[in-house]
Amino acid sequence: MGRRSVWAEVNLQTLRENYFKLQTYTQSEIMPIVKADAYGHGAIPVVKTLIACGAQRFGVALLQEALEIKEVFPEVTVMVIGATEVEDSDRLIKEGIIPTVFRLTQAKALSEAAVRQKRTARLHIKVDTGMGRIGFRKADIPAILEIAKLPNIFIEGIFTHFATSDQRDLSFARGQLKCFQGIYDELQKAGLIIPIRHAANSAAIIQFPESHFELVRLGISLYGLTPSSQIGGNVGLKPVMSWKAKVSHVKTIGTGETVSYGRTFQAAYPTQVATVPVGYADGLRRVLSNHGEMLIHGRRSTIIGRVCMDQTMLEVTKIPGVNVGDIVTILGKDGDELLTASEMADWMGTISYEVVCGISKRVPRVYIDSNEA
Ligand SMILES: *Cc1c(COP(=O)(O)O)cnc(C)c1O
């Protein structure tokens, strides 16, 4: 493969530092969440690094993601925190992947598959306490008790997910926690003891210790990004990924000349333009046209004209000496300047999660490990 002129650097030493820092926030077991290719960072290198840090169990959203991890690390425990299909039951049991169960039919199919394979289906029950996405609700307690009686089933865990744990006001989250505890207590009264309870995502790990229970689900903060603008800003985490490109062309355009599709940028004075070989097919969203910024020579420069599929133009009039081959930082640090996924997310009207997940597959991930350097 030829060297690309756009790439993302993933610093595994920073990942370790974030993991150890976040460990100081909780006594509970940490289950790193590595769905969506570890939030765009690359699931396999991330899992490998975190296993070496002591992580024993990983969470993903899809069966396919679980299978990819199991293929490389057969010994590691992998849980699918999202939905799986009834048709996936045999595969889940065969691979020993923990499914999330929130429908009785799903549990029956898992039980039947486990009986067929003479194995036990280890599963976690999802309860919906206010997220309104998936999960049994309070009225479904009889269904959970019915699942517990199915043959070859082991309910190892029960969990819920917060809708607002990233807000400063935790009153709704406290209500969800109370509902979760209420369901757990009723199950216990009926004789069902479930060893692992979990509820906390990154935001709740940081600011809601009462929700930690036996296990926490650590996602975005592991990658050094804050769950929201309201919390996590002072935790001392560092972004694991930076995104870079090399200038492909530099020129000066005259007053009145225009740049890119639709001629939405018109030069008001002689303007120095740098072309960067990154576009919306790489995940640089078109909404950043005439709006977003990148770093070059440690300074901020503005995107001018529309972001194209594979190329974007920057104004560099006030940044002297920009040449073809110079490094442009789309996300990350250059000198004293820093561009974070949260800042880019603000320009786009979204959250940092979408920025990092959106850096497309054609941007090669380059792994840096200062311990190996
Ligand atoms: C994605 C996800 C998490 C991780 O959330 P972060 O905010 O990234 O820490 C935890 N639990 C569930 C159910 C999820 O879907």
XYZ file of C-alpha atoms and ligand atoms in Angstrom:
388
model
C 0.000 0.000 0.000
C 1.326 3.421 -0.911
C 1.771 6.083 1.725
C -1.381 8.078 2.037
C -1.223 11.799 2.281
C -3.948 11.705 4.928
C -3.811 9.520 8.005
C -4.903 9.220 11.641
C -2.356 8.657 14.391
C -3.490 6.553 17.328
C -1.251 6.829 20.369
C -1.477 3.619 22.388
C 0.573 5.036 25.257
C -2.015 7.815 25.645
C -4.727 5.142 25.649
C -2.968 3.353 28.524
C -2.584 6.588 30.468
C -6.279 7.385 30.050
C -7.253 3.876 31.162
C -5.137 4.071 34.316
C -6.371 7.571 35.073
C -9.999 6.441 34.766
C -9.303 3.450 36.999
C -8.776 5.924 39.837
C -12.433 6.951 39.470
C -13.888 3.557 40.312
C -13.420 0.405 42.361
C -15.531 -1.564 39.884
C -14.366 -3.745 37.030
C -13.956 -1.695 33.849
C -15.438 -3.061 30.631
C -13.939 -0.971 27.819
C -16.459 -0.290 25.073
C -14.854 -0.883 21.691
C -17.897 -0.707 19.413
C -17.644 0.962 16.002
C -14.023 -0.157 15.666
C -13.186 1.328 19.071
C -14.826 4.647 18.186
C -12.776 4.753 15.004
C -9.456 4.028 16.741
C -9.175 0.391 15.602
C -10.642 -2.342 17.803
C -7.837 -4.897 17.586
C -4.896 -2.659 18.623
C -7.073 -1.032 21.304
C -8.157 -4.393 22.759
C -4.599 -5.715 22.643
C -3.312 -2.665 24.520
C -6.042 -2.809 27.155
C -5.667 -6.548 27.764
C -2.056 -5.780 28.660
C -3.400 -3.128 31.079
C -5.549 -5.751 32.802
C -8.930 -5.389 31.081
C -10.690 -8.746 30.874
C -14.015 -8.028 29.259
C -14.953 -5.843 26.299
C -18.251 -4.466 25.061
C -19.300 -4.043 21.429
C -22.551 -3.135 19.703
C -22.786 -5.902 17.099
C -22.201 -9.633 16.843
C -19.916 -8.969 13.870
C -17.728 -6.719 16.030
C -17.597 -9.391 18.738
C -16.575 -12.058 16.222
C -13.739 -9.889 14.907
C -12.323 -9.575 18.424
C -12.862 -13.252 19.290
C -11.011 -14.304 16.165
C -7.846 -12.547 17.345
C -8.293 -12.934 21.117
C -10.255 -16.165 21.687
C -9.676 -16.080 25.456
C -11.105 -12.631 26.090
C -14.698 -12.127 27.276
C -16.780 -10.143 24.807
C -20.266 -8.845 25.374
C -22.666 -7.471 22.772
C -24.345 -4.537 24.524
C -26.746 -3.983 21.614
C -29.370 -6.175 20.010
C -28.677 -9.508 18.359
C -31.007 -11.534 16.138
C -32.712 -14.739 17.208
C -30.919 -16.326 14.226
C -27.581 -15.446 15.857
C -28.240 -17.659 18.893
C -26.190 -20.671 17.801
C -23.248 -18.510 16.862
C -23.358 -16.565 20.138
C -23.363 -19.772 22.184
C -20.696 -21.465 20.072
C -18.318 -18.498 20.383
C -19.143 -17.898 24.040
C -20.113 -14.290 23.351
C -22.392 -12.701 25.973
C -25.603 -11.365 24.431
C -27.867 -8.646 25.785
C -31.368 -10.026 26.288
C -34.505 -7.893 26.353
C -37.151 -10.124 24.783
C -38.433 -13.486 25.966
C -38.315 -15.025 22.467
C -34.649 -14.133 22.265
C -33.935 -15.885 25.582
C -35.865 -18.975 24.476
C -33.838 -19.198 21.267
C -30.598 -18.878 23.263
C -31.750 -21.553 25.690
C -32.623 -23.927 22.845
C -29.271 -23.305 21.158
C -27.460 -23.922 24.446
C -29.347 -27.187 25.001
C -28.529 -28.306 21.442
C -24.844 -27.566 21.997
C -24.834 -28.941 25.555
C -23.533 -25.608 26.812
C -24.746 -22.799 29.035
C -25.906 -19.481 27.614
C -24.290 -16.730 29.681
C -26.300 -13.565 29.162
C -27.048 -10.116 30.542
C -30.549 -8.731 30.916
C -31.124 -5.176 29.694
C -33.659 -3.049 31.488
C -35.046 0.198 30.176
C -35.301 2.674 33.023
C -35.718 5.811 30.945
C -33.518 5.664 27.862
C -36.455 4.327 25.848
C -34.267 2.320 23.487
C -34.062 -1.394 24.321
C -34.720 -3.264 27.539
C -37.346 -4.909 29.693
C -39.438 -2.440 31.660
C -40.700 -2.671 35.201
C -43.864 -4.478 34.100
C -41.749 -7.194 32.458
C -40.320 -8.613 35.684
C -42.319 -11.867 35.221
C -40.634 -12.347 31.822
C -37.189 -11.983 33.417
C -38.130 -14.576 36.034
C -39.352 -16.857 33.278
C -35.999 -16.534 31.485
C -34.204 -17.534 34.659
C -36.133 -20.823 34.652
C -35.249 -21.738 31.052
C -32.807 -24.640 30.670
C -29.067 -23.983 30.218
C -29.310 -20.267 30.955
C -27.040 -18.304 33.267
C -28.090 -14.711 33.874
C -24.704 -13.304 34.772
C -25.614 -9.650 34.566
C -28.336 -7.047 34.518
C -27.844 -3.525 33.244
C -29.395 -0.256 32.208
C -28.259 2.845 30.343
C -28.529 6.509 31.339
C -30.061 9.139 29.085
C -28.613 12.167 30.881
C -25.565 11.138 32.919
C -23.510 13.682 30.936
C -25.524 16.599 32.263
C -24.687 18.516 35.382
C -28.218 17.935 36.673
C -28.345 14.269 37.631
C -31.948 14.176 38.838
C -33.269 12.114 35.910
C -30.283 9.760 36.170
C -30.984 9.327 39.888
C -34.542 8.353 39.015
C -33.259 5.806 36.513
C -30.903 4.391 39.129
C -33.770 4.068 41.611
C -35.905 2.259 39.037
C -32.984 -0.087 38.247
C -32.458 -0.868 41.918
C -36.187 -1.430 42.358
C -36.252 -4.008 39.565
C -33.131 -5.689 40.926
C -34.607 -5.881 44.428
C -37.842 -7.418 43.154
C -35.937 -10.057 41.232
C -33.897 -10.786 44.319
C -37.048 -11.096 46.427
C -38.328 -13.617 43.898
C -35.138 -15.600 44.410
C -33.150 -14.501 41.379
C -29.640 -13.403 42.313
C -27.715 -11.783 39.455
C -24.024 -11.353 40.245
C -23.151 -8.387 38.025
C -25.040 -5.088 37.856
C -23.911 -2.287 35.564
C -25.200 1.112 34.561
C -22.370 3.640 34.273
C -21.025 4.986 30.982
C -18.058 7.399 30.862
C -20.026 10.345 32.210
C -21.410 8.331 35.133
C -17.956 6.895 35.868
C -16.704 10.439 36.245
C -19.551 12.083 38.098
C -22.001 9.489 39.436
C -20.173 6.979 41.680
C -23.399 5.594 43.197
C -24.078 3.990 39.810
C -20.856 1.982 39.540
C -22.025 -1.377 40.999
C -19.868 -4.366 40.004
C -18.986 -3.209 36.479
C -18.741 0.038 34.501
C -18.888 0.532 30.739
C -16.110 2.864 29.685
C -16.368 4.327 26.184
C -15.603 7.837 24.992
C -13.365 8.927 27.901
C -10.976 6.070 27.246
C -10.223 7.764 23.953
C -9.529 11.021 25.757
C -12.712 12.808 24.729
C -15.216 14.388 27.080
C -18.741 12.928 27.202
C -20.248 16.411 26.917
C -19.375 20.065 27.287
C -20.919 19.969 30.774
C -18.637 17.375 32.334
C -15.292 15.707 31.980
C -13.332 18.783 31.021
C -10.971 18.627 33.998
C -10.336 14.912 34.228
C -6.869 15.164 32.696
C -7.424 12.826 29.775
C -5.647 13.275 26.450
C -7.079 12.569 22.987
C -5.696 9.267 21.690
C -6.219 10.048 18.020
C -4.994 12.858 15.842
C -5.777 13.326 12.157
C -3.266 14.694 9.697
C -2.668 15.363 6.019
C -0.004 16.828 3.760
C -0.510 19.953 1.668
C -0.835 18.941 -1.994
C -0.777 22.379 -3.652
C -0.215 26.062 -2.796
C -1.087 29.108 -4.894
C -2.161 32.732 -4.727
C -5.504 33.757 -6.189
C -6.443 37.296 -7.117
C -9.178 39.507 -5.714
C -12.562 38.336 -6.995
C -11.460 34.825 -7.851
C -13.388 31.937 -6.310
C -12.657 28.568 -4.743
C -14.428 25.196 -5.045
C -17.895 24.048 -6.119
C -20.631 26.619 -6.215
C -18.067 29.459 -5.888
C -19.140 30.061 -2.292
C -15.757 31.615 -1.430
C -14.657 34.731 -3.285
C -11.309 36.355 -2.488
C -11.661 39.893 -1.126
C -7.902 40.420 -1.483
C -5.030 38.422 -2.973
C -5.323 35.149 -1.065
C -2.846 32.354 -0.471
C -4.630 28.997 -0.814
C -3.384 25.591 0.349
C -5.083 22.462 -0.953
C -5.354 19.508 1.441
C -6.128 16.004 0.121
C -8.936 15.270 2.593
C -12.662 15.490 1.981
C -16.045 14.258 3.026
C -15.262 10.717 1.826
C -12.612 10.694 4.550
C -15.103 11.921 7.130
C -14.361 15.638 6.923
C -17.952 16.734 6.879
C -19.142 19.036 4.118
C -20.961 21.173 6.665
C -17.481 22.512 7.570
C -17.332 24.348 4.221
C -16.275 28.007 4.763
C -16.467 27.273 8.475
C -14.058 24.764 9.991
C -10.393 25.244 10.787
C -7.183 23.224 10.542
C -3.704 23.762 11.972
C -0.678 24.462 9.863
C 2.740 25.635 11.114
C 1.146 25.754 14.596
C -1.468 28.291 13.482
C -5.165 28.108 12.725
C -6.346 28.444 9.148
C -9.899 28.483 7.851
C -11.500 26.170 5.330
C -12.496 28.226 2.295
C -15.121 27.143 -0.211
C -16.919 23.843 -0.149
C -15.334 20.693 1.214
C -15.137 18.288 -1.757
C -15.209 14.500 -1.685
C -11.429 14.168 -1.553
C -9.992 17.692 -1.257
C -10.379 20.830 0.809
C -8.859 24.302 0.559
C -7.445 26.457 3.366
C -6.625 30.128 3.481
C -2.988 30.534 4.490
C -2.433 34.186 3.516
C -1.244 35.106 7.016
C 0.800 31.955 7.547
C 4.061 32.507 5.712
C 6.093 29.803 4.043
C 3.452 27.126 3.530
C 4.716 24.552 1.036
C 3.597 21.367 -0.641
C 4.232 18.467 1.757
C 3.762 20.518 4.932
C 1.738 18.760 7.596
C -1.800 19.914 8.256
C -3.413 18.905 11.556
C -7.138 18.305 11.179
C -7.457 17.032 14.753
C -4.731 17.204 17.348
C -1.884 19.408 18.466
C 0.505 21.492 16.407
C 2.825 23.676 18.452
C 0.734 25.514 21.022
C -2.521 25.072 19.130
C -4.937 22.208 19.746
C -7.966 21.175 17.721
C -10.162 18.701 19.559
C -12.940 16.465 18.289
C -15.253 18.401 20.613
C -14.416 21.681 18.897
C -14.954 20.172 15.459
C -18.197 18.669 16.764
C -19.358 22.144 17.825
C -18.766 23.456 14.293
C -20.811 20.550 12.968
C -23.616 20.782 15.524
C -22.885 17.319 16.873
C -20.826 15.492 19.533
C -17.221 14.290 19.553
C -18.415 10.669 19.289
C -19.722 11.303 15.776
C -16.514 13.044 14.714
C -14.185 10.171 15.598
C -16.556 7.423 14.425
C -16.949 9.346 11.183
C -13.276 9.271 10.157
C -13.710 6.804 7.363
C -12.026 3.488 6.713
C -9.967 4.877 3.868
C -7.980 7.013 6.319
C -5.212 4.653 7.454
C -4.676 4.401 11.200
C -1.035 4.680 12.141
C -0.210 3.316 15.597
C 2.294 5.103 17.763
C 3.527 3.599 20.979
C 6.059 5.617 22.863
C 6.999 2.492 24.853
C 8.173 0.839 21.647
C 9.751 3.909 20.113
C -21.872 3.271 23.838
C -22.371 2.770 25.123
C -21.641 2.940 26.304
C -20.386 3.795 26.374
O -20.768 5.139 26.479
P -19.698 6.319 26.587
O -20.514 7.525 26.765
O -18.956 6.303 25.286
O -18.808 5.994 27.730
C -22.108 2.340 27.451
N -23.243 1.617 27.448
C -23.991 1.446 26.349
C -25.231 0.645 26.421
C -23.585 2.031 25.143
O -24.354 1.885 24.064
